[in-house]
PDB file of C-alpha atoms in Angstrom:
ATOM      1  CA  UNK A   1     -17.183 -14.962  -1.242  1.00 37.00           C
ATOM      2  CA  UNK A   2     -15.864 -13.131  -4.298  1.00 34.00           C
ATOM      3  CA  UNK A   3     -12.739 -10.318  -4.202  1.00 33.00           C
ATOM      4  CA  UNK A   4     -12.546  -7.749  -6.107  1.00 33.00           C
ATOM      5  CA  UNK A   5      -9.873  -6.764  -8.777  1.00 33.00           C
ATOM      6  CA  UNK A   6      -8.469  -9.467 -10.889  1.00 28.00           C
ATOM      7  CA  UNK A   7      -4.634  -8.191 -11.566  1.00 31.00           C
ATOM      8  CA  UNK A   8      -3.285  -8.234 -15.428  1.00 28.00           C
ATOM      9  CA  UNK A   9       0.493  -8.216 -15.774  1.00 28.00           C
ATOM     10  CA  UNK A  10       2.473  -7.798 -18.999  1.00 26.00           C
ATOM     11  CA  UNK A  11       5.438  -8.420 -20.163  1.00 27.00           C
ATOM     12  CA  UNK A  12       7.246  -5.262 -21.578  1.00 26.00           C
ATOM     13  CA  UNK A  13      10.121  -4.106 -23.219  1.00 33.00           C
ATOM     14  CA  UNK A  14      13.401  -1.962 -21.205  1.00 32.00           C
ATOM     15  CA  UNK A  15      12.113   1.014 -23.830  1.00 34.00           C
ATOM     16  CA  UNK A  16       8.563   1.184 -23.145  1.00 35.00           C
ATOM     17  CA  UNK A  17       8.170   0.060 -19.300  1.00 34.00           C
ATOM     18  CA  UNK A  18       8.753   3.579 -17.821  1.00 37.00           C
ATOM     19  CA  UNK A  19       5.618   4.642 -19.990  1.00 35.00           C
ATOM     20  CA  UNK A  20       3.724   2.279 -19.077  1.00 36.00           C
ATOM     21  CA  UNK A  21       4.698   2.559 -15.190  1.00 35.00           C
ATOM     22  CA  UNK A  22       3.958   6.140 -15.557  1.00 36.00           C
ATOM     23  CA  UNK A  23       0.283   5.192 -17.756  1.00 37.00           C
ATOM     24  CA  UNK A  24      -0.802   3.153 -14.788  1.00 38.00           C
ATOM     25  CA  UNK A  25       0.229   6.170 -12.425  1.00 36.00           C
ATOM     26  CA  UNK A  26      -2.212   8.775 -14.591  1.00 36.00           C
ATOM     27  CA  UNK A  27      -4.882   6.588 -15.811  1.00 37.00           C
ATOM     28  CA  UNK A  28      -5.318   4.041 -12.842  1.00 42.00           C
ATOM     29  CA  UNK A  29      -7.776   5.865 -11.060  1.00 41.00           C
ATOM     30  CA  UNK A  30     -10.207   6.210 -13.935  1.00 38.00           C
ATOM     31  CA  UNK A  31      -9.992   2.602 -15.295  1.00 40.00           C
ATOM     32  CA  UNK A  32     -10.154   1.685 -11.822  1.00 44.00           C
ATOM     33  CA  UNK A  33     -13.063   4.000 -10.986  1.00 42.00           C
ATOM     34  CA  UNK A  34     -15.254   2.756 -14.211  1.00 40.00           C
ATOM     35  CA  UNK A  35     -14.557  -0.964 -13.622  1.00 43.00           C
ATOM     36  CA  UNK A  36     -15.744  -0.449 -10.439  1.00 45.00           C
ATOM     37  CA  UNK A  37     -18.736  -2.737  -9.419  1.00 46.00           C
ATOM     38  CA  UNK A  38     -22.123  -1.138  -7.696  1.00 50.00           C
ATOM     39  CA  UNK A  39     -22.495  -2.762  -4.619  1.00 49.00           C
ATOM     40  CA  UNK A  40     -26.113  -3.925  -3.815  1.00 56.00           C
ATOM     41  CA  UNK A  41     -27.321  -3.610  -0.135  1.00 59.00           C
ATOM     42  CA  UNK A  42     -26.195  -6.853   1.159  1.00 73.00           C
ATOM     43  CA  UNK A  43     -22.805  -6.056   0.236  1.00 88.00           C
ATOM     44  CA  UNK A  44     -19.738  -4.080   1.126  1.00 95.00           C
ATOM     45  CA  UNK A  45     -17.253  -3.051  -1.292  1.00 97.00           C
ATOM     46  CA  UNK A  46     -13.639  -2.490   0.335  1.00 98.00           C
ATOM     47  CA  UNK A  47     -11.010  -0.193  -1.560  1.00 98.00           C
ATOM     48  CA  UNK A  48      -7.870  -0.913  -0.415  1.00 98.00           C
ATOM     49  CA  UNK A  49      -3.900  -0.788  -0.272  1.00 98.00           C
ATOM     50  CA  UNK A  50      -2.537  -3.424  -2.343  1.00 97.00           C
ATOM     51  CA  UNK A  51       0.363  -3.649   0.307  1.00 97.00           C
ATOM     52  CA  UNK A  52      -2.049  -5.509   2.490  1.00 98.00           C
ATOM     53  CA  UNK A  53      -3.827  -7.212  -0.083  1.00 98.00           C
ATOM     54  CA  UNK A  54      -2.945 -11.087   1.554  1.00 97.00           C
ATOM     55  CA  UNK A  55      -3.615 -10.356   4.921  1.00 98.00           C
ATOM     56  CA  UNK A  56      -6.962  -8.400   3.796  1.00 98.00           C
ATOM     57  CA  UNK A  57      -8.598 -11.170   1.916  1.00 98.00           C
ATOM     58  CA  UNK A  58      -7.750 -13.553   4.272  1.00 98.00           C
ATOM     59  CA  UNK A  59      -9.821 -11.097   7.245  1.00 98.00           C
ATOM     60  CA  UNK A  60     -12.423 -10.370   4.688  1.00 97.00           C
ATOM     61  CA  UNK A  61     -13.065 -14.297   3.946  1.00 96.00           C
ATOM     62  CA  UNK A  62     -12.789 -15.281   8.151  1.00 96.00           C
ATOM     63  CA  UNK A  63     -15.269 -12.660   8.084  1.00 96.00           C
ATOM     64  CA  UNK A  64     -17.706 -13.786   5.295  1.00 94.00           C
ATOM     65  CA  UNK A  65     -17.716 -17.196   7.622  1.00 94.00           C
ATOM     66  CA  UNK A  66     -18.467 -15.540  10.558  1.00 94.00           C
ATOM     67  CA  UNK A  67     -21.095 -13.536   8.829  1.00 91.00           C
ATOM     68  CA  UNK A  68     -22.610 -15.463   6.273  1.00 87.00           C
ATOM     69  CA  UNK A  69     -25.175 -13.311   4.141  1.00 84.00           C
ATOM     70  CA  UNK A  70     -23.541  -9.868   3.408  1.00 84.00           C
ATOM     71  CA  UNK A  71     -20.974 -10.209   1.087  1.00 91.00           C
ATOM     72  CA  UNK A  72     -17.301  -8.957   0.938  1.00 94.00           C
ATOM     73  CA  UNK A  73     -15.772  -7.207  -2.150  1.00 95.00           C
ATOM     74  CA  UNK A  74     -12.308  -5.998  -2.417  1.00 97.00           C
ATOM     75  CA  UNK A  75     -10.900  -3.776  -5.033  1.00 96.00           C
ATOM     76  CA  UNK A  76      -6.778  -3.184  -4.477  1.00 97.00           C
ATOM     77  CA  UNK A  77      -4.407  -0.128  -5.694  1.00 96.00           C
ATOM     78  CA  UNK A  78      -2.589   2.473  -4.847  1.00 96.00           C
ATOM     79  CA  UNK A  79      -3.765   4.533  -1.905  1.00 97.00           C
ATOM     80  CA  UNK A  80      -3.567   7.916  -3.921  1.00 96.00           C
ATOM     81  CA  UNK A  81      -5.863   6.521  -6.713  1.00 96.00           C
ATOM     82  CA  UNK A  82      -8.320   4.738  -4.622  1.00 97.00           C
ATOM     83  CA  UNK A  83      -8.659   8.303  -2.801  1.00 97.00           C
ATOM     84  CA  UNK A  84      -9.386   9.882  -6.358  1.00 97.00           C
ATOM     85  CA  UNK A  85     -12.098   7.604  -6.708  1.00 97.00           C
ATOM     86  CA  UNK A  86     -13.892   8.364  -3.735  1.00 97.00           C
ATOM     87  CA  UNK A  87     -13.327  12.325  -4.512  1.00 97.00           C
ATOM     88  CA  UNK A  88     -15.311  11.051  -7.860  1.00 97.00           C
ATOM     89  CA  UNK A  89     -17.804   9.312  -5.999  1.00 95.00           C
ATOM     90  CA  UNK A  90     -17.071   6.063  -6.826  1.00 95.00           C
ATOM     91  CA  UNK A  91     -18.767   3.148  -4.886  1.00 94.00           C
ATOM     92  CA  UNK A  92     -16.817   2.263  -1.974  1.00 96.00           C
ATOM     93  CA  UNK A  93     -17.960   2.150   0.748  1.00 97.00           C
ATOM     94  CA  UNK A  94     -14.775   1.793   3.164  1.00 98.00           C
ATOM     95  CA  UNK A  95     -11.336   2.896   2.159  1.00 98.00           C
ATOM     96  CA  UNK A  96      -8.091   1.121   3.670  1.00 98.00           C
ATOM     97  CA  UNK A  97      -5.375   3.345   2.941  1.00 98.00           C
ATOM     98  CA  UNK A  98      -1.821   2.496   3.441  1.00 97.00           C
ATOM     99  CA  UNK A  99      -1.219   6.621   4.608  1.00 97.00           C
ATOM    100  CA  UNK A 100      -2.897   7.900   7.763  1.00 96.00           C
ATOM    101  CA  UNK A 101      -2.621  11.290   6.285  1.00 97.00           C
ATOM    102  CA  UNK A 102      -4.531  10.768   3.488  1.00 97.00           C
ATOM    103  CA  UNK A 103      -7.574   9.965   5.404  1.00 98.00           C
ATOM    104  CA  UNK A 104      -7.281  12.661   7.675  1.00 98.00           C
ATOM    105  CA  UNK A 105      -7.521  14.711   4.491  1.00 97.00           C
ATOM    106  CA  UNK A 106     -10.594  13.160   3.255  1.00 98.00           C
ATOM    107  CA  UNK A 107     -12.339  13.479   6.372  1.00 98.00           C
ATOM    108  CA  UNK A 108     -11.532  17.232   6.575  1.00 98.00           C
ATOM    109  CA  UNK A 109     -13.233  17.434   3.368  1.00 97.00           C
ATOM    110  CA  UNK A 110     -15.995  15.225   3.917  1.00 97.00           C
ATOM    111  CA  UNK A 111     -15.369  12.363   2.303  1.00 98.00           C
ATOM    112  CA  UNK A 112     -15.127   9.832   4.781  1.00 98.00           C
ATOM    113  CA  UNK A 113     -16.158   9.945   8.095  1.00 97.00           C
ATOM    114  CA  UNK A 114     -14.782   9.579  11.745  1.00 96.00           C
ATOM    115  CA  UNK A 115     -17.042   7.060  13.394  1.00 93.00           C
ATOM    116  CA  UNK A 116     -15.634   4.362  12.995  1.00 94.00           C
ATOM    117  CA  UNK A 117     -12.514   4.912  11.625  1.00 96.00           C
ATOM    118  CA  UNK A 118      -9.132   2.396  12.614  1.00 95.00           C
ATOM    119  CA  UNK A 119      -6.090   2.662  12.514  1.00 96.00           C
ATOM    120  CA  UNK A 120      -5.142  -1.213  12.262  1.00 97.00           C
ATOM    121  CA  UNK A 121      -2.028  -2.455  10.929  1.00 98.00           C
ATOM    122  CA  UNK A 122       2.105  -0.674  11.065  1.00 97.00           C
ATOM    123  CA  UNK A 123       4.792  -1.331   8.586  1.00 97.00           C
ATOM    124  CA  UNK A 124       8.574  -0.442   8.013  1.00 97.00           C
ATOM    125  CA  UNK A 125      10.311   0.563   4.893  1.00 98.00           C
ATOM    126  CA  UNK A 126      13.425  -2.312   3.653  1.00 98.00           C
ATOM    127  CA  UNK A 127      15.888  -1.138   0.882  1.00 98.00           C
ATOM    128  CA  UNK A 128      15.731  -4.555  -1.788  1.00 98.00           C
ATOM    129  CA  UNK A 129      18.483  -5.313  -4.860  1.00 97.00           C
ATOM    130  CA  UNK A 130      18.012  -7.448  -7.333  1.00 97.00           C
ATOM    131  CA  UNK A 131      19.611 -10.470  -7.469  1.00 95.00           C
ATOM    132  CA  UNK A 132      22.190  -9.731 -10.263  1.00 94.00           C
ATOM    133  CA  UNK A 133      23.070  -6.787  -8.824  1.00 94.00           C
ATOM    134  CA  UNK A 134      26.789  -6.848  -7.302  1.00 88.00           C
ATOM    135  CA  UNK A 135      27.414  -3.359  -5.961  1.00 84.00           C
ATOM    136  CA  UNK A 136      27.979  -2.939  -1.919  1.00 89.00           C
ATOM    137  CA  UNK A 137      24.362  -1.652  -0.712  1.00 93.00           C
ATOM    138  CA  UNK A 138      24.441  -2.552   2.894  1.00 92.00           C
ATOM    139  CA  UNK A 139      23.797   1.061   4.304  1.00 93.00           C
ATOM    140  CA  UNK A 140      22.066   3.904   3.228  1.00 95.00           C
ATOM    141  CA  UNK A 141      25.046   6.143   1.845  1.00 95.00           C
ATOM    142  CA  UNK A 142      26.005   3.520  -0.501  1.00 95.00           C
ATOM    143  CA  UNK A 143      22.526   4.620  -2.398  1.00 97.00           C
ATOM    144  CA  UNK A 144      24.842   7.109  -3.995  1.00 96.00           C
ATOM    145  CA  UNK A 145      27.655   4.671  -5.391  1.00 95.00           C
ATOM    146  CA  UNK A 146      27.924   4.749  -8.994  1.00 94.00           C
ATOM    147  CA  UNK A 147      27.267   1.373  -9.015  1.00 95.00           C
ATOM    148  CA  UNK A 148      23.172   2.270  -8.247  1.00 97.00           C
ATOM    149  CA  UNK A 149      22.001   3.339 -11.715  1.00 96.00           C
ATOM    150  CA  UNK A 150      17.974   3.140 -11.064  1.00 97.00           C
ATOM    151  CA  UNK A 151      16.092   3.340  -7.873  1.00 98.00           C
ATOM    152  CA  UNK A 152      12.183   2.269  -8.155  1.00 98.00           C
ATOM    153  CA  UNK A 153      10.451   4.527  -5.746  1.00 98.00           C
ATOM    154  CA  UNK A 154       6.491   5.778  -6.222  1.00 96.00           C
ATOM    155  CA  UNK A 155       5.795   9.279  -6.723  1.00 95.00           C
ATOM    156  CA  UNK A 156       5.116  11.449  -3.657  1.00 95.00           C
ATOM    157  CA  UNK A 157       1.416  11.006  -4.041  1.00 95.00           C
ATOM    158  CA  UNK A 158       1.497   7.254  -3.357  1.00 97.00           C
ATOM    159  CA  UNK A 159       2.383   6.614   0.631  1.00 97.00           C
ATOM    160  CA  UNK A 160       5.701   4.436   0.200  1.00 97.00           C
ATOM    161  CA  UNK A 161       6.791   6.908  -2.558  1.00 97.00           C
ATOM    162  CA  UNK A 162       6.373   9.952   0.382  1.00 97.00           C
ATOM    163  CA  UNK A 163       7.631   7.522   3.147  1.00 98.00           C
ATOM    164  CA  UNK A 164      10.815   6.786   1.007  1.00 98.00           C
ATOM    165  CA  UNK A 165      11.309  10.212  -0.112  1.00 97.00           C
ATOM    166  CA  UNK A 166      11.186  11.549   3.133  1.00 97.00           C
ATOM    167  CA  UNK A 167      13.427   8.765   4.460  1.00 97.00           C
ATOM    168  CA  UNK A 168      16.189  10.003   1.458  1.00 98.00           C
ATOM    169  CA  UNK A 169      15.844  13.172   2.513  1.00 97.00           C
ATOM    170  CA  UNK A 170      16.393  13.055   6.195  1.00 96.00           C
ATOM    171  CA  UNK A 171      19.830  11.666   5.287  1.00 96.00           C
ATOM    172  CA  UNK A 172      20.487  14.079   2.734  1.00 97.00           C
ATOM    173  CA  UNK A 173      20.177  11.919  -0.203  1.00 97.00           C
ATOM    174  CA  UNK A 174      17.073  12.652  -2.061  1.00 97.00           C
ATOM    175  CA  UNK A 175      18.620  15.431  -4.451  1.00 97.00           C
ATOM    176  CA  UNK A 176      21.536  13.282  -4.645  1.00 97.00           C
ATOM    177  CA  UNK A 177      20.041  10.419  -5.779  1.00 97.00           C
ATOM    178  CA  UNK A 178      17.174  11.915  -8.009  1.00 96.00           C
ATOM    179  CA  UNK A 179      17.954  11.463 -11.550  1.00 97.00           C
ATOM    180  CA  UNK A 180      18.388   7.784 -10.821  1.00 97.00           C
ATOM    181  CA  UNK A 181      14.967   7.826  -9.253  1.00 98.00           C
ATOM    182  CA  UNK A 182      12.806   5.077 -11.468  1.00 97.00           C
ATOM    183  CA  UNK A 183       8.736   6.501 -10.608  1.00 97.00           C
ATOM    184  CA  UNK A 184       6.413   3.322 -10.135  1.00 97.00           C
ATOM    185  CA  UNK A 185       2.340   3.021  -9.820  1.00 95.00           C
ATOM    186  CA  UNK A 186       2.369   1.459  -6.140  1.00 96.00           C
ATOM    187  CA  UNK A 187       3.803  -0.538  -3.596  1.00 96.00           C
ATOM    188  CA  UNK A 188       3.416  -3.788  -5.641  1.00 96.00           C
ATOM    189  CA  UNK A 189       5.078  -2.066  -8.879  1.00 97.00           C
ATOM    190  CA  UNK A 190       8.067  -1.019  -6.919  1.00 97.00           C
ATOM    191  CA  UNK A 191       8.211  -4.773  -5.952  1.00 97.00           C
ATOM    192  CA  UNK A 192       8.051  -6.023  -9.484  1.00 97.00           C
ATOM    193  CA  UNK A 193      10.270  -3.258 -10.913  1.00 98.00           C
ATOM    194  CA  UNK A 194      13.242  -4.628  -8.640  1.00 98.00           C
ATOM    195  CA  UNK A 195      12.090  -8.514  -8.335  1.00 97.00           C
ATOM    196  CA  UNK A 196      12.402  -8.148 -12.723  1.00 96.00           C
ATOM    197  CA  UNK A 197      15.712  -6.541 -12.824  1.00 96.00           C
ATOM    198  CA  UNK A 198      14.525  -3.720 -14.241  1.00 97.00           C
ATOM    199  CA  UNK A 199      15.924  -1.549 -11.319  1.00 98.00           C
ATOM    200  CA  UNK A 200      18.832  -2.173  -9.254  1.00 97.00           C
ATOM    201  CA  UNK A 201      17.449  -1.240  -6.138  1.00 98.00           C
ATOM    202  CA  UNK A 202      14.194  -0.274  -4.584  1.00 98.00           C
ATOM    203  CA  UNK A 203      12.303   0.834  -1.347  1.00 98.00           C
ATOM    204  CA  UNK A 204       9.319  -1.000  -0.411  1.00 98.00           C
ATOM    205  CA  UNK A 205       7.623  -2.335   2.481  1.00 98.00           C
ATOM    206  CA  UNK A 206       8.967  -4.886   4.801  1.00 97.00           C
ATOM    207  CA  UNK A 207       5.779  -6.929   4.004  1.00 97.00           C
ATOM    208  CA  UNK A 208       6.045  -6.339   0.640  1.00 97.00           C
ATOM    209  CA  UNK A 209       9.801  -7.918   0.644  1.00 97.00           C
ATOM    210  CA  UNK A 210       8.662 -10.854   1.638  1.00 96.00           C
ATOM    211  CA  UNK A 211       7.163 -11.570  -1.210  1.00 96.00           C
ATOM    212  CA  UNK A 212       9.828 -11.342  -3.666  1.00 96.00           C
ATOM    213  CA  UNK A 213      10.742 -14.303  -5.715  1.00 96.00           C
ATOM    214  CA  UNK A 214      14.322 -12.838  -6.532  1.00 97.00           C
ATOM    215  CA  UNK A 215      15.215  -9.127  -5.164  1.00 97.00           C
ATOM    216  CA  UNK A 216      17.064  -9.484  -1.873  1.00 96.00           C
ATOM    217  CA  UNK A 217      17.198  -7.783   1.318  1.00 96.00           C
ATOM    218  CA  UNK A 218      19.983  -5.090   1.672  1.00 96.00           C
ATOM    219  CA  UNK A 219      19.532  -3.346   4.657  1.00 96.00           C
ATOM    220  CA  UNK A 220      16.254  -2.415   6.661  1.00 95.00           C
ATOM    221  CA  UNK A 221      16.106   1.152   7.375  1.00 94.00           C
ATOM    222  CA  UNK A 222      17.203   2.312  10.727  1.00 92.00           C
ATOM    223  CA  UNK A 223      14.608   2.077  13.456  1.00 92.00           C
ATOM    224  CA  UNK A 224      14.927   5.265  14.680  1.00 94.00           C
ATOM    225  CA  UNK A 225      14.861   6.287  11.040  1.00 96.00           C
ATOM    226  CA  UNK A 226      11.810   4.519  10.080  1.00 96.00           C
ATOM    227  CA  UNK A 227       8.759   6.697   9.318  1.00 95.00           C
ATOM    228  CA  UNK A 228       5.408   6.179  10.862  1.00 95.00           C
ATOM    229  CA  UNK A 229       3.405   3.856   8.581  1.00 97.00           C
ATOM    230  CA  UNK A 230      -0.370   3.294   9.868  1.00 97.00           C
ATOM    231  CA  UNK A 231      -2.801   1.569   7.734  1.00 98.00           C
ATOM    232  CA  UNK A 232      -6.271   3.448   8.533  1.00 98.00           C
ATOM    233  CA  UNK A 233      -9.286   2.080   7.519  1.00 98.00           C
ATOM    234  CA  UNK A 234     -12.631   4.247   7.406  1.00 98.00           C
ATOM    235  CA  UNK A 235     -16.374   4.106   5.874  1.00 98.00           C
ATOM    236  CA  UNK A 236     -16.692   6.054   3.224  1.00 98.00           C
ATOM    237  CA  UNK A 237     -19.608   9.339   3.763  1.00 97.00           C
ATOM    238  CA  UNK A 238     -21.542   8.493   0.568  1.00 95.00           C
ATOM    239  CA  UNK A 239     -21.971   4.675   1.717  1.00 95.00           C
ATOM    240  CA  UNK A 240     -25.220   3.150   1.319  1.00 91.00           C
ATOM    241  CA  UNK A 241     -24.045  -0.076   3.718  1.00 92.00           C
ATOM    242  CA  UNK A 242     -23.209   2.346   6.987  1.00 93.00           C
ATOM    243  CA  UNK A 243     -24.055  -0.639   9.514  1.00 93.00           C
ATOM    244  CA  UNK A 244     -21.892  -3.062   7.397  1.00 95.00           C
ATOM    245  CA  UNK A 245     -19.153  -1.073   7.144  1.00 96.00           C
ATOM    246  CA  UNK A 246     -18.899  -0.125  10.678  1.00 96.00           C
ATOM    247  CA  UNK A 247     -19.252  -3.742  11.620  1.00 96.00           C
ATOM    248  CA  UNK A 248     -16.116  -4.608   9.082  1.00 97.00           C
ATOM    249  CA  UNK A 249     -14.234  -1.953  10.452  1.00 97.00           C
ATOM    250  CA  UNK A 250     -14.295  -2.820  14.345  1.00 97.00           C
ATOM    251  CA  UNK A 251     -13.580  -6.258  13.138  1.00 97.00           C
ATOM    252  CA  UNK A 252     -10.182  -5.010  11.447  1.00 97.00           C
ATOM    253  CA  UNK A 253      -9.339  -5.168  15.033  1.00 95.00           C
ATOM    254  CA  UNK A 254     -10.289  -7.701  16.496  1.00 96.00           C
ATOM    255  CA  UNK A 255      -7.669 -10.465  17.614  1.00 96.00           C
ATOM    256  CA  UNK A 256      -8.794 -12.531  14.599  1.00 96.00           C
ATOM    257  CA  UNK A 257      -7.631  -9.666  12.336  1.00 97.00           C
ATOM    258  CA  UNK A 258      -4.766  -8.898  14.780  1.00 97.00           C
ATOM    259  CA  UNK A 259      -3.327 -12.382  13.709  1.00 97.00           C
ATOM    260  CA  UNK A 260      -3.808 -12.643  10.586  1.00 98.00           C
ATOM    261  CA  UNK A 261      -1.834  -9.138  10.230  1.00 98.00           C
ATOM    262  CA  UNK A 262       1.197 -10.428  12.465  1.00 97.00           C
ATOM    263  CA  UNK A 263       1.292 -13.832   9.985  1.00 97.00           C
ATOM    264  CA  UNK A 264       1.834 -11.498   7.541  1.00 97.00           C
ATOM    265  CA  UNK A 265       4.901  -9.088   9.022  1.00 97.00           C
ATOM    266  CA  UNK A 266       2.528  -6.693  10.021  1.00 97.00           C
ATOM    267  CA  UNK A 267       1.913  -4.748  12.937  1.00 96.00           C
ATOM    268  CA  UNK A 268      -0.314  -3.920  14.913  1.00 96.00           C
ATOM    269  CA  UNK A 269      -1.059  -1.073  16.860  1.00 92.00           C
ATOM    270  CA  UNK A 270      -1.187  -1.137  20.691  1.00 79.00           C
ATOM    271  CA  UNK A 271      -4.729  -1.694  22.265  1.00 54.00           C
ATOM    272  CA  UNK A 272      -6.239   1.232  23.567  1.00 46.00           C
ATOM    273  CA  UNK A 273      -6.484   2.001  27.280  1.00 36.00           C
TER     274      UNK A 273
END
């Protein structure tokens, strides 16, 4: 079974890396949109949340065994930009979006539809440093210590740039902390930007700290601070693979899936009644 997107990384200069940060941000969606592969009818092609990009393949190839003939693509961003591509008619056929709300939207205006549709896998936001980085960061209000020079954080449009945003300004630190505010592409760039030293701190995902090779934990935020992160999966209208997709999507939660997601820091939401 093949996956989708094949990731490029670059090495670039302190000068230019905010540009190019900012490129991927604006330009993203169309590359993304145009490399894009047309999926034949014995095959489903998954847009997703490259937060959940492990856990995901690993489901999508435990499914390819256990349903050997249609075949499993995966394509991985940010949430906001895989959204533009379905608003552009690109061929996905199910969207697994890292933002609950942004699916809600799309269904409102016909873009995706309900049947179907799963809300599968929780996360928490973690505050990371990078491992040079000697300033006192072990609670939230020390954000604002002179110390903290850049802050990687997406833009509002991707979900851990609203989720972290929101976060800052419940405790009345977003307008403080603003002009140190670094904006990144996604999830996976706020990772990098802090893991490289390019940023002193950052706000990403707990799963997403896990994978970092230098950054360490500060603090986690609060629990009774933490937003509500839902990963919602759901089969895009335009779909020519409706039976497929619905199929992948009730086995998103299944215990299989369930599993695999815990493994992975995930979790999981509560079984219905």
């Amino acid at each position: 079974m093949r996956s989708g997107l094949v990731n490029a990384r670059a090495r670039i200069g302190p000068g230019a890396w905010r540009l190019a940060l900012l490129a991927a941000t604006l330009i993203g969606p169309i590359l993304g949109w145009m490399a894009a592969p047309r999926a034949r009818a014995d095959e489903l092609l998954v847009g997703a949340a490259i937060s959940i990009r492990e856990p995901l393949l690993e489901i999508a190839a435990r499914y390819g065994v256990e349903h050997p003939g249609p075949e499993v693509r995966l394509t991985f961003g940010s949430t906001s930009g895989l959204a533009a591509q379905v608003r552009a008619g690109a061929p996905i056929d199910v969207l697994v979006s890292a933002d609950e709300r942004i699916v809600d939207d799309l269904e409102r205006r016909g873009f995706v539809v309900h049947e179907g549709r799963r809300e599968f896998a929780l996360n928490r936001l973690v505050v990371l440093v990078a491992a040079d980085f000697e300033g006192p960061v072990d609670r939230p209000e020390n954000l604002d210590r002179p110390e903290v020079r850049r802050i990687a954080i997406p833009e509002m449009a991707v979900p851990v740039g609203r989720y972290a945003r929101e976060w800052l300004a419940g405790r009345g630190l977003l307008e403080k902390v603003a002009g140190r505010i670094v904006p990144t592409a996604h999830a996976r760039a706020t990772l990098a930007a802090v893991d490289s030293g390019q940023v002193d701190v950052a706000i990403v995902y707990a799963t997403d700290a896990r994978l970092s090779r230098t950054a360490r934990v500060a603090f986690e935020i609060p629990r009774d601070e933490q937003p509500h992160i839902a990963y919602a999966a759901a089969r895009v209208k335009h779909s020519r693979n409706r039976e497929l997709a619905n199929d992948f999507l009730a086995y998103l939660g299944n215990d299989v899936s369930r599993a695999v997601l815990r493994i992975a820091g995930f979790g999981v939401p509560k079984d219905p009644p």
